Every structure is written in structure tokens, then in C-alpha cells.
CSV table of C-alpha atoms in Angstrom, one decimal:
chain,number,residue,atom,x,y,z
A,1,MET,CA,0.1,0.0,-0.1
A,2,THR,CA,1.6,3.4,-0.9
A,3,PHE,CA,-1.3,5.7,0.2
A,4,PRO,CA,-1.3,7.0,3.4
A,5,LEU,CA,-3.9,5.2,5.8
A,6,ALA,CA,-6.5,6.9,7.8
A,7,TRP,CA,-7.0,5.2,11.2
A,8,PRO,CA,-10.3,3.4,10.5
A,9,GLU,CA,-8.1,1.7,7.5
A,10,LYS,CA,-5.5,0.9,10.2
A,11,LEU,CA,-8.2,-0.7,12.0
A,12,TYR,CA,-9.7,-2.5,9.1
A,13,GLY,CA,-6.2,-3.7,8.4
A,14,LEU,CA,-6.0,-5.2,12.0
A,15,ILE,CA,-9.7,-6.9,11.7
A,16,LEU,CA,-8.3,-8.3,8.5
A,17,LEU,CA,-6.1,-10.4,10.5
A,18,ALA,CA,-8.9,-12.5,11.8
A,19,TYR,CA,-9.4,-14.0,8.4
A,20,THR,CA,-6.9,-16.8,7.1
A,21,ARG,CA,-3.7,-16.0,5.3
A,22,ARG,CA,-5.0,-17.8,2.4
A,23,PHE,CA,-8.2,-15.6,2.2
A,24,ARG,CA,-6.2,-12.5,2.8
A,25,GLU,CA,-3.5,-13.3,0.2
A,26,ARG,CA,-6.2,-13.7,-2.4
A,27,HIS,CA,-8.4,-10.6,-1.3
A,28,GLU,CA,-6.9,-8.1,1.2
A,29,HIS,CA,-6.0,-5.7,-1.3
A,30,GLU,CA,-9.1,-5.3,-2.9
A,31,MET,CA,-11.0,-5.3,0.4
A,32,ARG,CA,-8.8,-2.4,1.5
A,33,LEU,CA,-9.8,-0.6,-1.7
A,34,VAL,CA,-13.2,-1.1,-1.2
A,35,PHE,CA,-13.4,-0.4,2.7
A,36,ARG,CA,-11.4,3.0,1.5
A,37,GLU,CA,-14.0,3.9,-1.0
A,38,LEU,CA,-16.8,3.0,1.3
A,39,LEU,CA,-15.1,5.2,4.2
A,40,HIS,CA,-15.3,7.9,1.6
A,41,ASP,CA,-18.6,7.5,0.3
A,42,ALA,CA,-21.1,10.1,1.8
A,43,SER,CA,-23.9,7.3,1.3
A,44,TYR,CA,-22.1,5.1,3.9
A,45,SER,CA,-22.3,6.6,7.3
A,46,ARG,CA,-19.8,5.3,10.0
A,47,ALA,CA,-22.7,3.3,11.9
A,48,ARG,CA,-23.4,1.5,8.8
A,49,LEU,CA,-20.0,0.9,7.8
A,50,VAL,CA,-19.4,-0.7,11.0
A,51,ARG,CA,-22.4,-2.8,10.8
A,52,LEU,CA,-21.2,-4.1,7.6
A,53,VAL,CA,-17.8,-4.9,8.8
A,54,LEU,CA,-19.6,-6.8,11.8
A,55,ILE,CA,-21.8,-8.8,9.5
A,56,ASP,CA,-18.8,-9.7,7.4
A,57,LEU,CA,-17.0,-11.2,10.7
A,58,VAL,CA,-20.1,-12.8,11.4
A,59,ASN,CA,-20.7,-14.3,7.9
A,60,GLY,CA,-17.2,-15.2,8.3
A,61,LEU,CA,-18.2,-17.8,11.4
A,62,ARG,CA,-20.1,-19.7,8.8
A,63,SER,CA,-17.7,-19.7,5.9
A,64,PRO,CA,-15.3,-22.4,5.6
A,65,ASP,CA,-13.1,-20.4,3.1
A,66,ARG,CA,-12.6,-17.7,5.8
A,67,LEU,CA,-12.0,-19.6,9.2
A,68,PRO,CA,-9.7,-22.3,10.2
A,69,SER,CA,-11.1,-25.6,9.3
A,70,ARG,CA,-13.1,-28.4,11.2
A,71,ASP,CA,-9.9,-30.4,11.1
A,72,LEU,CA,-8.0,-27.8,13.2
A,73,VAL,CA,-10.9,-27.7,15.8
A,74,LEU,CA,-10.8,-31.6,16.1
A,75,TRP,CA,-7.0,-31.6,16.7
A,76,SER,CA,-7.3,-28.9,19.1
A,77,GLY,CA,-10.2,-30.8,20.8
A,78,PHE,CA,-8.0,-33.8,21.0
A,79,PHE,CA,-5.2,-31.9,22.6
A,80,GLY,CA,-7.9,-30.5,25.3
A,81,VAL,CA,-8.9,-34.5,26.0
A,82,LEU,CA,-5.3,-35.2,26.5
A,83,ILE,CA,-5.2,-32.4,29.3
A,84,VAL,CA,-8.2,-33.9,30.9
A,85,VAL,CA,-6.7,-37.4,30.8
A,86,PHE,CA,-3.3,-36.1,32.3
A,87,SER,CA,-5.3,-34.3,35.1
A,88,ILE,CA,-7.4,-37.3,35.8
A,89,SER,CA,-4.5,-39.7,35.8
A,90,ALA,CA,-2.5,-37.1,38.5
A,91,GLN,CA,-5.5,-37.2,40.5
A,92,ILE,CA,-6.0,-41.0,40.6
A,93,PHE,CA,-2.0,-41.8,41.1
A,94,HIS,CA,-1.2,-38.7,43.1
A,95,PRO,CA,-4.2,-37.4,44.8
A,96,GLY,CA,-4.1,-34.1,46.2
A,97,ARG,CA,0.0,-34.1,45.9
A,98,TYR,CA,1.9,-31.0,44.8
A,99,LEU,CA,3.7,-31.8,41.2
A,100,GLY,CA,6.6,-30.1,42.1
A,101,PHE,CA,6.4,-27.1,39.6
A,102,PRO,CA,4.4,-23.9,39.5
A,103,VAL,CA,1.1,-25.3,38.3
A,104,VAL,CA,-0.1,-21.8,36.7
A,105,ALA,CA,3.1,-21.5,34.6
A,106,ALA,CA,2.7,-24.8,33.1
A,107,PRO,CA,-0.3,-24.4,31.0
A,108,PHE,CA,0.6,-20.8,30.5
A,109,VAL,CA,3.7,-22.0,28.5
A,110,ALA,CA,1.5,-25.0,26.8
A,111,PHE,CA,-0.9,-22.5,25.5
A,112,ILE,CA,1.8,-20.1,24.1
A,113,GLY,CA,3.1,-23.3,22.2
A,114,ALA,CA,-0.4,-24.1,21.1
A,115,GLY,CA,-1.3,-20.4,19.9
A,116,PHE,CA,1.9,-21.0,18.0
A,117,TRP,CA,1.2,-24.4,16.6
A,118,GLY,CA,-2.4,-23.1,15.6
A,119,SER,CA,-0.8,-20.2,13.8
A,120,ARG,CA,1.9,-21.7,12.0
A,121,ARG,CA,-0.6,-24.4,10.7
A,122,THR,CA,-3.2,-21.9,9.6
A,123,HIS,CA,-0.8,-19.0,8.6
A,124,SER,CA,-3.2,-16.7,10.6
A,125,ILE,CA,-3.5,-15.4,13.9
A,126,ALA,CA,-7.1,-16.4,14.2
A,127,GLY,CA,-6.0,-19.9,13.5
A,128,GLY,CA,-3.8,-19.8,16.7
A,129,MET,CA,-6.5,-18.2,19.0
A,130,CYS,CA,-9.0,-20.6,17.9
A,131,THR,CA,-6.8,-23.7,18.7
A,132,CYS,CA,-6.2,-22.0,22.2
A,133,LEU,CA,-9.7,-21.5,22.7
A,134,VAL,CA,-11.1,-25.0,21.7
A,135,ILE,CA,-8.3,-26.6,23.7
A,136,GLY,CA,-8.9,-24.0,26.7
A,137,LEU,CA,-13.0,-25.1,26.6
A,138,VAL,CA,-12.1,-28.8,26.5
A,139,ALA,CA,-9.6,-28.7,29.2
A,140,SER,CA,-11.8,-26.6,31.4
A,141,SER,CA,-14.5,-29.5,31.7
A,142,MET,CA,-11.8,-31.0,34.2
A,143,LEU,CA,-14.0,-29.2,36.8
A,144,LEU,CA,-16.9,-31.3,35.6
A,145,TRP,CA,-14.8,-34.6,35.9
A,146,ASP,CA,-13.3,-33.5,39.3
A,147,LYS,CA,-16.9,-33.5,40.8
A,148,LEU,CA,-18.1,-36.6,38.7
A,149,LEU,CA,-14.9,-38.9,39.4
A,150,PHE,CA,-13.9,-37.6,42.8
A,151,GLY,CA,-16.6,-35.6,44.4
A,152,PHE,CA,-14.9,-32.3,44.3
A,153,TRP,CA,-17.3,-29.5,44.0
A,154,TYR,CA,-15.9,-25.9,45.0
A,155,TYR,CA,-18.9,-24.1,43.8
A,156,PRO,CA,-21.8,-22.6,45.7
A,157,ASP,CA,-24.3,-22.6,42.7
A,158,SER,CA,-24.2,-23.7,39.0
A,159,PHE,CA,-23.7,-19.9,38.0
A,160,SER,CA,-20.2,-20.0,39.7
A,161,PHE,CA,-19.6,-23.3,38.0
A,162,VAL,CA,-20.3,-21.7,34.6
A,163,MET,CA,-18.4,-19.0,35.3
A,164,SER,CA,-15.3,-20.8,36.3
A,165,ILE,CA,-15.2,-22.8,33.2
A,166,ALA,CA,-15.7,-19.5,31.2
A,167,MET,CA,-12.8,-18.1,33.2
A,168,GLN,CA,-10.3,-21.3,32.7
A,169,ALA,CA,-11.3,-21.0,28.9
A,170,ALA,CA,-10.4,-17.3,28.8
A,171,PHE,CA,-7.3,-18.1,30.7
A,172,CYS,CA,-5.8,-19.5,27.5
A,173,LEU,CA,-6.2,-16.5,25.3
A,174,LEU,CA,-3.5,-14.2,26.5
A,175,PRO,CA,-0.7,-16.9,26.1
A,176,GLY,CA,-2.7,-17.9,23.0
A,177,LEU,CA,-2.4,-14.7,21.4
A,178,VAL,CA,1.4,-14.5,22.3
A,179,GLY,CA,2.2,-17.6,20.7
A,180,ALA,CA,0.0,-16.7,17.5
A,181,LEU,CA,2.0,-13.4,17.2
A,182,ILE,CA,5.2,-15.2,17.4
A,183,GLY,CA,4.0,-17.8,14.7
A,184,ALA,CA,2.8,-15.3,12.4
A,185,ALA,CA,5.9,-13.0,12.8
A,186,LEU,CA,8.5,-15.7,12.2
A,187,PRO,CA,9.3,-16.5,8.7
A,188,ARG,CA,7.9,-19.7,6.9
A,189,ARG,CA,8.6,-21.7,4.1
A,190,ASN,CA,6.4,-21.9,0.9
A,191,SER,CA,3.9,-24.4,2.3
A,192,ALA,CA,0.1,-24.1,1.6
A,193,PRO,CA,-2.0,-23.3,5.0
A,194,GLN,CA,-3.4,-26.6,6.4
A,195,ARG,CA,-6.5,-24.5,7.4
B,1,MET,CA,-27.8,-24.6,-9.5
B,2,SER,CA,-29.8,-22.5,-7.0
B,3,LEU,CA,-28.0,-19.1,-6.2
B,4,SER,CA,-28.0,-17.5,-2.9
B,5,ARG,CA,-29.4,-14.1,-2.4
B,6,ALA,CA,-25.9,-12.1,-2.4
B,7,ALA,CA,-24.8,-14.2,-5.6
B,8,PHE,CA,-27.9,-13.5,-7.2
B,9,TYR,CA,-27.5,-9.9,-6.8
B,10,ILE,CA,-23.7,-10.0,-7.9
B,11,LEU,CA,-24.7,-11.5,-11.1
B,12,LEU,CA,-27.5,-9.2,-11.8
B,13,SER,CA,-25.3,-6.1,-11.4
B,14,LEU,CA,-22.8,-7.8,-13.6
B,15,ARG,CA,-25.3,-8.2,-16.2
B,16,ASP,CA,-24.7,-5.0,-18.3
B,17,ARG,CA,-21.2,-4.2,-18.1
B,18,GLU,CA,-18.1,-5.2,-16.2
B,19,ARG,CA,-17.3,-3.7,-12.7
B,20,HIS,CA,-14.7,-3.8,-9.6
B,21,GLY,CA,-15.5,-4.5,-6.3
B,22,TYR,CA,-16.8,-1.2,-5.1
B,23,ASP,CA,-18.9,-0.8,-8.0
B,24,ILE,CA,-20.4,-4.1,-7.6
B,25,LEU,CA,-21.1,-3.2,-3.9
B,26,LYS,CA,-22.8,0.0,-4.9
B,27,SER,CA,-24.8,-1.8,-7.6
B,28,VAL,CA,-25.9,-4.6,-5.2
B,29,ASP,CA,-26.8,-2.1,-2.6
B,30,ALA,CA,-29.2,-0.3,-4.9
B,31,LEU,CA,-30.8,-3.4,-6.8
B,32,ALA,CA,-31.4,-5.1,-3.2
B,33,ARG,CA,-32.6,-1.6,-1.6
B,34,GLY,CA,-29.9,-1.8,1.0
B,35,SER,CA,-31.2,-4.9,2.5
B,36,LEU,CA,-28.7,-7.2,1.9
B,37,GLY,CA,-25.7,-5.7,4.2
B,38,LEU,CA,-23.0,-6.9,1.8
B,39,GLY,CA,-19.8,-6.2,3.2
B,40,PRO,CA,-16.3,-6.5,1.4
B,41,ALA,CA,-15.4,-9.8,2.9
B,42,THR,CA,-18.8,-11.5,2.0
B,43,LEU,CA,-18.5,-9.7,-1.5
B,44,TYR,CA,-15.0,-11.3,-2.3
B,45,THR,CA,-16.1,-14.7,-0.8
B,46,ASN,CA,-18.9,-14.6,-3.2
B,47,LEU,CA,-16.7,-13.6,-6.2
B,48,ALA,CA,-14.1,-16.2,-5.7
B,49,ARG,CA,-16.8,-18.9,-5.4
B,50,MET,CA,-18.3,-17.7,-8.5
B,51,LEU,CA,-15.1,-17.6,-10.3
B,52,ASP,CA,-14.5,-21.2,-9.4
B,53,ALA,CA,-18.0,-22.2,-10.4
B,54,GLY,CA,-17.1,-20.2,-14.0
B,55,LEU,CA,-20.1,-17.6,-13.5
B,56,ILE,CA,-17.7,-14.7,-13.7
B,57,VAL,CA,-14.3,-14.0,-15.0
B,58,GLU,CA,-11.7,-11.8,-14.2
B,59,VAL,CA,-10.7,-9.1,-16.6
B,60,ASP,CA,-8.1,-6.3,-16.8
B,61,GLY,CA,-9.0,-2.9,-15.4
B,62,ASN,CA,-8.0,0.0,-18.0
B,63,ALA,CA,-9.4,2.8,-16.3
B,64,GLU,CA,-6.6,5.7,-16.3
B,65,GLY,CA,-5.2,6.6,-12.8
B,66,ASP,CA,-6.9,3.2,-11.5
B,67,ASP,CA,-4.7,0.8,-9.3
B,68,GLN,CA,-3.1,-1.5,-11.8
B,69,ARG,CA,-4.0,-4.4,-9.2
B,70,ARG,CA,-7.8,-3.7,-9.1
B,71,ARG,CA,-9.8,-6.5,-10.6
B,72,TYR,CA,-12.8,-6.2,-12.8
B,73,TYR,CA,-15.5,-9.0,-13.3
B,74,ARG,CA,-17.6,-10.1,-15.9
B,75,LEU,CA,-20.5,-12.3,-16.3
B,76,SER,CA,-19.6,-15.3,-18.3
B,77,GLY,CA,-22.0,-17.4,-20.4
B,78,GLN,CA,-22.7,-19.7,-17.7
B,79,GLY,CA,-23.3,-16.8,-15.2
B,80,ARG,CA,-25.7,-15.4,-17.9
B,81,ARG,CA,-27.6,-18.7,-18.1
B,82,ALA,CA,-27.7,-19.4,-14.5
B,83,LEU,CA,-29.0,-15.6,-13.8
B,84,ALA,CA,-31.8,-16.5,-16.4
B,85,ALA,CA,-32.5,-19.6,-14.8
B,86,GLU,CA,-32.8,-18.0,-11.4
B,87,VAL,CA,-35.1,-15.3,-12.8
B,88,LYS,CA,-37.2,-18.0,-14.2
B,89,ASP,CA,-37.6,-19.6,-11.1
B,90,MET,CA,-38.4,-16.6,-9.3
B,91,GLU,CA,-41.3,-15.7,-11.7
B,92,HIS,CA,-42.6,-19.1,-11.1
B,93,ALA,CA,-42.5,-18.8,-7.5
B,94,VAL,CA,-44.3,-15.3,-7.7
B,95,LYS,CA,-47.0,-16.7,-10.2
B,96,VAL,CA,-47.6,-19.6,-7.7
B,97,ALA,CA,-47.8,-17.0,-4.8
B,98,GLY,CA,-50.3,-15.0,-6.9
B,99,ILE,CA,-52.6,-17.9,-7.8
B,100,ARG,CA,-52.5,-19.2,-4.0
B,101,GLN,CA,-53.1,-15.5,-3.1
B,102,LEU,CA,-50.1,-15.7,-0.8
B,103,ARG,CA,-48.8,-12.2,-2.0
B,104,PRO,CA,-48.5,-9.9,1.3
B,105,ALA,CA,-51.5,-7.4,1.1
B,106,ARG,CA,-50.4,-3.9,0.4
């Protein structure tokens, strides 16, 4: 891009990172041009433009062309299941025992790795974040397994339980973003994204 | 092949001449009376699918002072036939609705 960018165009450029690299490689330049023209089109208010961009993003959730694939989600789910299995095994074989390393740091580092993996696999930051979110959601089901298998229940009501699951899932997003950014920033070989 | 609403309006906008993305967006907006909410990403997803299906073709833009990388799109013969078939289906649907008095009252 040789022309100077206004801040809405810069913001739009960031939003485009939510799409897969393959989609961006094919359409990013044209989409930026269209957005720029819409920005200067008096018949499109800023509110209408924001609505269009949001509709685009929501439509993207249903479009296999634009979002990381089912394959990636399945692999991420599988990694989440591994974490659950590890947790259950640890409870069975070492009930209530401190494992000897800082337990918060371990998943934090693991999620950096997961974000990196997803980002490298899909060639997109969104892919890395998607990977971490799915792993986080599946792994957070440990709270449920703790109750069903070992009778541990720390929540006064179901709302607290749901919020705990949401917090555990959200915990993965920050390290996931770090990993995804590293994955996107590092140079890559000329391989097609696996979506 | 049944067309999506967005694809139908995109083909309709290309029936008379070749257009670039922004031009298509404006034309679709006018044809659909703003009811479609077509943004840049949805537009290019549809264009890519229609290119793959052979309904439209990409042509070189030659407008002076235009960005050289800007792409223009034109309706292919197959696209023209698909559009005609869709219009025929719609006419039939409207006719059936009229016969059965299903049209909304004005």
C-alpha cells in the first residue's frame, strides 16, 4: 500500500487479521480498496460501515473459506482431551499431591505453544487463537470430571460453576495470542496453509 | 443450481457491464434496496466462489489512474444462463404465490 492510511483503515487492516492467510492473500488488497472507498462514500455512514464489517465477521464464522477448518478444531479438541486425561491420571495416582512445579506457569507456556502451532498451521493469528480457545474449553471440563469422578465441588451454585469454566477457557487467550503472534511473525517456508 | 441471494444480486449487477468490487457493492446495494448488508469480505467470498464455478470471469481494468492491481469482473455465458434460470424460477414462485393468494397485502 503506497497511500497514507487513515485510522479506520488501519483498524480495518487489524480486523483483516481475523481471516485466514489464504483468504487475505487472495482478497486483502481489493478489500482494503473497497473499504477505503466506502469510507469516503457519503451514502455510507460510519455506523453503517461498522455494521457491514461486523456482519462480514459473523458471516465468516459460517464460511469455511475464511475460518480455520473443522480439522484444526478436532485436533485442538484432541489436545484438550489429553490435558483432561493427564489431570484425571494425576488425581488417581497422586491425589492431592503438589506436582513439584509452578502449576500456573505450565499451562501458560503450553498455551503459548498451542497458539504458535495453530498460527503456523493456518498461517493466521485467528487460527492460533481458535486452537487455544478450543483446547481451553475442552480442558476446562476438568472441573466437571473432578465432581463426577472424585466428588470435588467448590462452587456454591451452577452460575459460579459456569463462570469458572468460562474463566478457565479465557485464561488460554492471552498466552494463545502471544504464541499466535510469534507464529505469524516468524518467516515460513513456502507451504500451503492447512486451514 | 440455486443461487444465494448475494450471488443473485452480484450476477444481476454484472449483467450489463464489467465492474470492480466497490462498483459491484454499490450496484448490489441499489438493486437490493440496502437490504442485503453486503460487506467487502462477504462480497469477495462470493466472487471467489463464482469465479471457481465459472459464473464470472476476471478481466483487466483499463481505467486511467486506476490501481493497476484492481480487478474487474464480467458475467460469463454460464453466469448469464444461471441468472436467467434463477429469474425464471423466481417468476414461477411469484406466479404460484399469486395464484394461491399468498402475496402480502399492500
